[in-house]
């Protein structure tokens, strides 16, 4: 029922940019806070950015001023614009939707690799 189609990942050199997209379906998109998480090898999954339907976005300190989260409710899509990428940004990035404590959904993840 709930589905996510993530895209935009890939390989990029340090300093480069990528834009991730997450097309969602199967739930009332506008009722959910949309977020991006990431998980690097050997590390815990961490919150990267979060965007409520209405209000200010929040960011991890490690990506603040480099990444921008946005959402298009008409398209049921959340984006993550990633600029000035660093090798430490290498991870699998996951789209997340959250409305209540018991209403949490995850995308399948998309790989982002930043290296020379």
PDB file of C-alpha atoms in Angstrom:
ATOM      1  CA  UNK A   1       0.000   0.000   0.000  1.00  0.00           C
ATOM      2  CA  UNK A   2       2.587   2.529   1.116  1.00  0.00           C
ATOM      3  CA  UNK A   3       5.280   2.860  -1.515  1.00  0.00           C
ATOM      4  CA  UNK A   4       8.312   5.007  -2.158  1.00  0.00           C
ATOM      5  CA  UNK A   5      10.325   5.373  -5.327  1.00  0.00           C
ATOM      6  CA  UNK A   6      13.696   6.894  -4.551  1.00  0.00           C
ATOM      7  CA  UNK A   7      15.999   8.160  -7.249  1.00  0.00           C
ATOM      8  CA  UNK A   8      18.893  10.514  -7.878  1.00  0.00           C
ATOM      9  CA  UNK A   9      21.657   8.679  -6.097  1.00  0.00           C
ATOM     10  CA  UNK A  10      24.959   7.819  -7.662  1.00  0.00           C
ATOM     11  CA  UNK A  11      28.633   8.671  -7.653  1.00  0.00           C
ATOM     12  CA  UNK A  12      29.986  12.190  -7.482  1.00  0.00           C
ATOM     13  CA  UNK A  13      33.354  13.779  -6.782  1.00  0.00           C
ATOM     14  CA  UNK A  14      33.912  15.815  -3.622  1.00  0.00           C
ATOM     15  CA  UNK A  15      32.439  19.256  -4.042  1.00  0.00           C
ATOM     16  CA  UNK A  16      29.822  18.019  -6.466  1.00  0.00           C
ATOM     17  CA  UNK A  17      26.048  17.991  -6.199  1.00  0.00           C
ATOM     18  CA  UNK A  18      23.201  15.523  -6.370  1.00  0.00           C
ATOM     19  CA  UNK A  19      19.460  15.799  -5.947  1.00  0.00           C
ATOM     20  CA  UNK A  20      17.548  12.923  -4.426  1.00  0.00           C
ATOM     21  CA  UNK A  21      13.860  12.428  -5.084  1.00  0.00           C
ATOM     22  CA  UNK A  22      11.304  10.334  -3.250  1.00  0.00           C
ATOM     23  CA  UNK A  23       7.937   9.779  -4.893  1.00  0.00           C
ATOM     24  CA  UNK A  24       5.435   8.560  -2.313  1.00  0.00           C
ATOM     25  CA  UNK A  25       2.059   6.894  -2.600  1.00  0.00           C
ATOM     26  CA  UNK A  26      -0.441   5.012  -0.470  1.00  0.00           C
ATOM     27  CA  UNK A  27      -0.957   7.598   2.255  1.00  0.00           C
ATOM     28  CA  UNK A  28      -2.002  11.194   2.742  1.00  0.00           C
ATOM     29  CA  UNK A  29       1.298  12.826   1.906  1.00  0.00           C
ATOM     30  CA  UNK A  30       0.426  16.278   3.246  1.00  0.00           C
ATOM     31  CA  UNK A  31      -0.356  14.858   6.701  1.00  0.00           C
ATOM     32  CA  UNK A  32       3.164  13.534   7.180  1.00  0.00           C
ATOM     33  CA  UNK A  33       6.496  14.975   8.104  1.00  0.00           C
ATOM     34  CA  UNK A  34       8.908  13.890   5.403  1.00  0.00           C
ATOM     35  CA  UNK A  35      12.528  13.236   6.209  1.00  0.00           C
ATOM     36  CA  UNK A  36      15.762  11.940   4.794  1.00  0.00           C
ATOM     37  CA  UNK A  37      17.953   9.609   6.795  1.00  0.00           C
ATOM     38  CA  UNK A  38      21.253   8.062   5.868  1.00  0.00           C
ATOM     39  CA  UNK A  39      23.308   5.108   6.956  1.00  0.00           C
ATOM     40  CA  UNK A  40      26.987   4.729   6.236  1.00  0.00           C
ATOM     41  CA  UNK A  41      28.787   1.382   6.515  1.00  0.00           C
ATOM     42  CA  UNK A  42      29.378   0.481  10.143  1.00  0.00           C
ATOM     43  CA  UNK A  43      27.363   3.410  11.431  1.00  0.00           C
ATOM     44  CA  UNK A  44      23.898   3.955  12.832  1.00  0.00           C
ATOM     45  CA  UNK A  45      21.156   5.401  10.693  1.00  0.00           C
ATOM     46  CA  UNK A  46      20.963   9.138  11.270  1.00  0.00           C
ATOM     47  CA  UNK A  47      18.514  11.896  10.499  1.00  0.00           C
ATOM     48  CA  UNK A  48      19.744  14.206   7.753  1.00  0.00           C
ATOM     49  CA  UNK A  49      16.835  16.578   7.243  1.00  0.00           C
ATOM     50  CA  UNK A  50      13.133  16.841   8.018  1.00  0.00           C
ATOM     51  CA  UNK A  51      10.376  18.866   6.411  1.00  0.00           C
ATOM     52  CA  UNK A  52       6.870  19.227   7.850  1.00  0.00           C
ATOM     53  CA  UNK A  53       3.976  20.058   5.575  1.00  0.00           C
ATOM     54  CA  UNK A  54       4.097  23.604   6.812  1.00  0.00           C
ATOM     55  CA  UNK A  55       6.995  25.046   8.727  1.00  0.00           C
ATOM     56  CA  UNK A  56      10.747  25.269   8.792  1.00  0.00           C
ATOM     57  CA  UNK A  57      12.973  22.403   7.819  1.00  0.00           C
ATOM     58  CA  UNK A  58      15.510  20.998  10.242  1.00  0.00           C
ATOM     59  CA  UNK A  59      18.951  19.639   9.437  1.00  0.00           C
ATOM     60  CA  UNK A  60      21.729  17.645  10.921  1.00  0.00           C
ATOM     61  CA  UNK A  61      24.640  19.905  11.809  1.00  0.00           C
ATOM     62  CA  UNK A  62      26.837  17.882   9.492  1.00  0.00           C
ATOM     63  CA  UNK A  63      24.807  18.894   6.424  1.00  0.00           C
ATOM     64  CA  UNK A  64      23.433  22.257   7.448  1.00  0.00           C
ATOM     65  CA  UNK A  65      24.154  24.967   4.852  1.00  0.00           C
ATOM     66  CA  UNK A  66      24.983  22.327   2.243  1.00  0.00           C
ATOM     67  CA  UNK A  67      21.771  20.317   1.898  1.00  0.00           C
ATOM     68  CA  UNK A  68      18.238  21.543   1.282  1.00  0.00           C
ATOM     69  CA  UNK A  69      15.091  19.506   1.773  1.00  0.00           C
ATOM     70  CA  UNK A  70      11.915  20.462  -0.039  1.00  0.00           C
ATOM     71  CA  UNK A  71       8.559  18.925  -0.808  1.00  0.00           C
ATOM     72  CA  UNK A  72       5.952  19.172  -3.522  1.00  0.00           C
ATOM     73  CA  UNK A  73       2.628  18.010  -2.142  1.00  0.00           C
ATOM     74  CA  UNK A  74       0.992  18.159  -5.561  1.00  0.00           C
ATOM     75  CA  UNK A  75       3.475  15.541  -6.736  1.00  0.00           C
ATOM     76  CA  UNK A  76       3.729  13.628  -3.448  1.00  0.00           C
ATOM     77  CA  UNK A  77       7.461  14.067  -3.694  1.00  0.00           C
ATOM     78  CA  UNK A  78      10.191  15.091  -1.294  1.00  0.00           C
ATOM     79  CA  UNK A  79      13.624  16.167  -2.491  1.00  0.00           C
ATOM     80  CA  UNK A  80      17.061  16.503  -1.016  1.00  0.00           C
ATOM     81  CA  UNK A  81      19.396  18.866  -2.818  1.00  0.00           C
ATOM     82  CA  UNK A  82      22.945  18.037  -1.805  1.00  0.00           C
ATOM     83  CA  UNK A  83      25.708  20.506  -2.589  1.00  0.00           C
ATOM     84  CA  UNK A  84      29.384  20.637  -1.674  1.00  0.00           C
ATOM     85  CA  UNK A  85      29.373  16.919  -1.105  1.00  0.00           C
ATOM     86  CA  UNK A  86      32.067  15.373   1.029  1.00  0.00           C
ATOM     87  CA  UNK A  87      33.361  11.800   1.225  1.00  0.00           C
ATOM     88  CA  UNK A  88      31.762  11.498   4.653  1.00  0.00           C
ATOM     89  CA  UNK A  89      28.372  12.013   3.002  1.00  0.00           C
ATOM     90  CA  UNK A  90      28.739   8.586   1.417  1.00  0.00           C
ATOM     91  CA  UNK A  91      25.828   6.481   2.621  1.00  0.00           C
ATOM     92  CA  UNK A  92      22.549   4.911   1.678  1.00  0.00           C
ATOM     93  CA  UNK A  93      19.909   7.610   1.870  1.00  0.00           C
ATOM     94  CA  UNK A  94      16.401   6.694   2.963  1.00  0.00           C
ATOM     95  CA  UNK A  95      13.161   8.568   2.507  1.00  0.00           C
ATOM     96  CA  UNK A  96      10.990   8.582   5.619  1.00  0.00           C
ATOM     97  CA  UNK A  97       7.385   9.562   6.340  1.00  0.00           C
ATOM     98  CA  UNK A  98       6.076  10.119   9.848  1.00  0.00           C
ATOM     99  CA  UNK A  99       2.693  11.257  11.128  1.00  0.00           C
ATOM    100  CA  UNK A 100       2.395   9.657  14.542  1.00  0.00           C
ATOM    101  CA  UNK A 101       4.569   7.427  16.641  1.00  0.00           C
ATOM    102  CA  UNK A 102       2.895   4.398  15.078  1.00  0.00           C
ATOM    103  CA  UNK A 103       2.742   5.774  11.540  1.00  0.00           C
ATOM    104  CA  UNK A 104       6.250   5.597  10.157  1.00  0.00           C
ATOM    105  CA  UNK A 105       7.239   4.447   6.682  1.00  0.00           C
ATOM    106  CA  UNK A 106      10.589   3.957   4.971  1.00  0.00           C
ATOM    107  CA  UNK A 107      11.811   3.991   1.418  1.00  0.00           C
ATOM    108  CA  UNK A 108      14.139   1.365  -0.008  1.00  0.00           C
ATOM    109  CA  UNK A 109      17.189   3.610   0.031  1.00  0.00           C
ATOM    110  CA  UNK A 110      19.439   5.004  -2.660  1.00  0.00           C
ATOM    111  CA  UNK A 111      23.232   4.886  -2.649  1.00  0.00           C
ATOM    112  CA  UNK A 112      25.256   8.082  -2.651  1.00  0.00           C
ATOM    113  CA  UNK A 113      28.999   7.733  -3.088  1.00  0.00           C
ATOM    114  CA  UNK A 114      31.326  10.718  -2.848  1.00  0.00           C
ATOM    115  CA  UNK A 115      34.916   9.984  -3.797  1.00  0.00           C
ATOM    116  CA  UNK A 116      37.770  11.031  -6.035  1.00  0.00           C
TER     117      UNK A 116
END
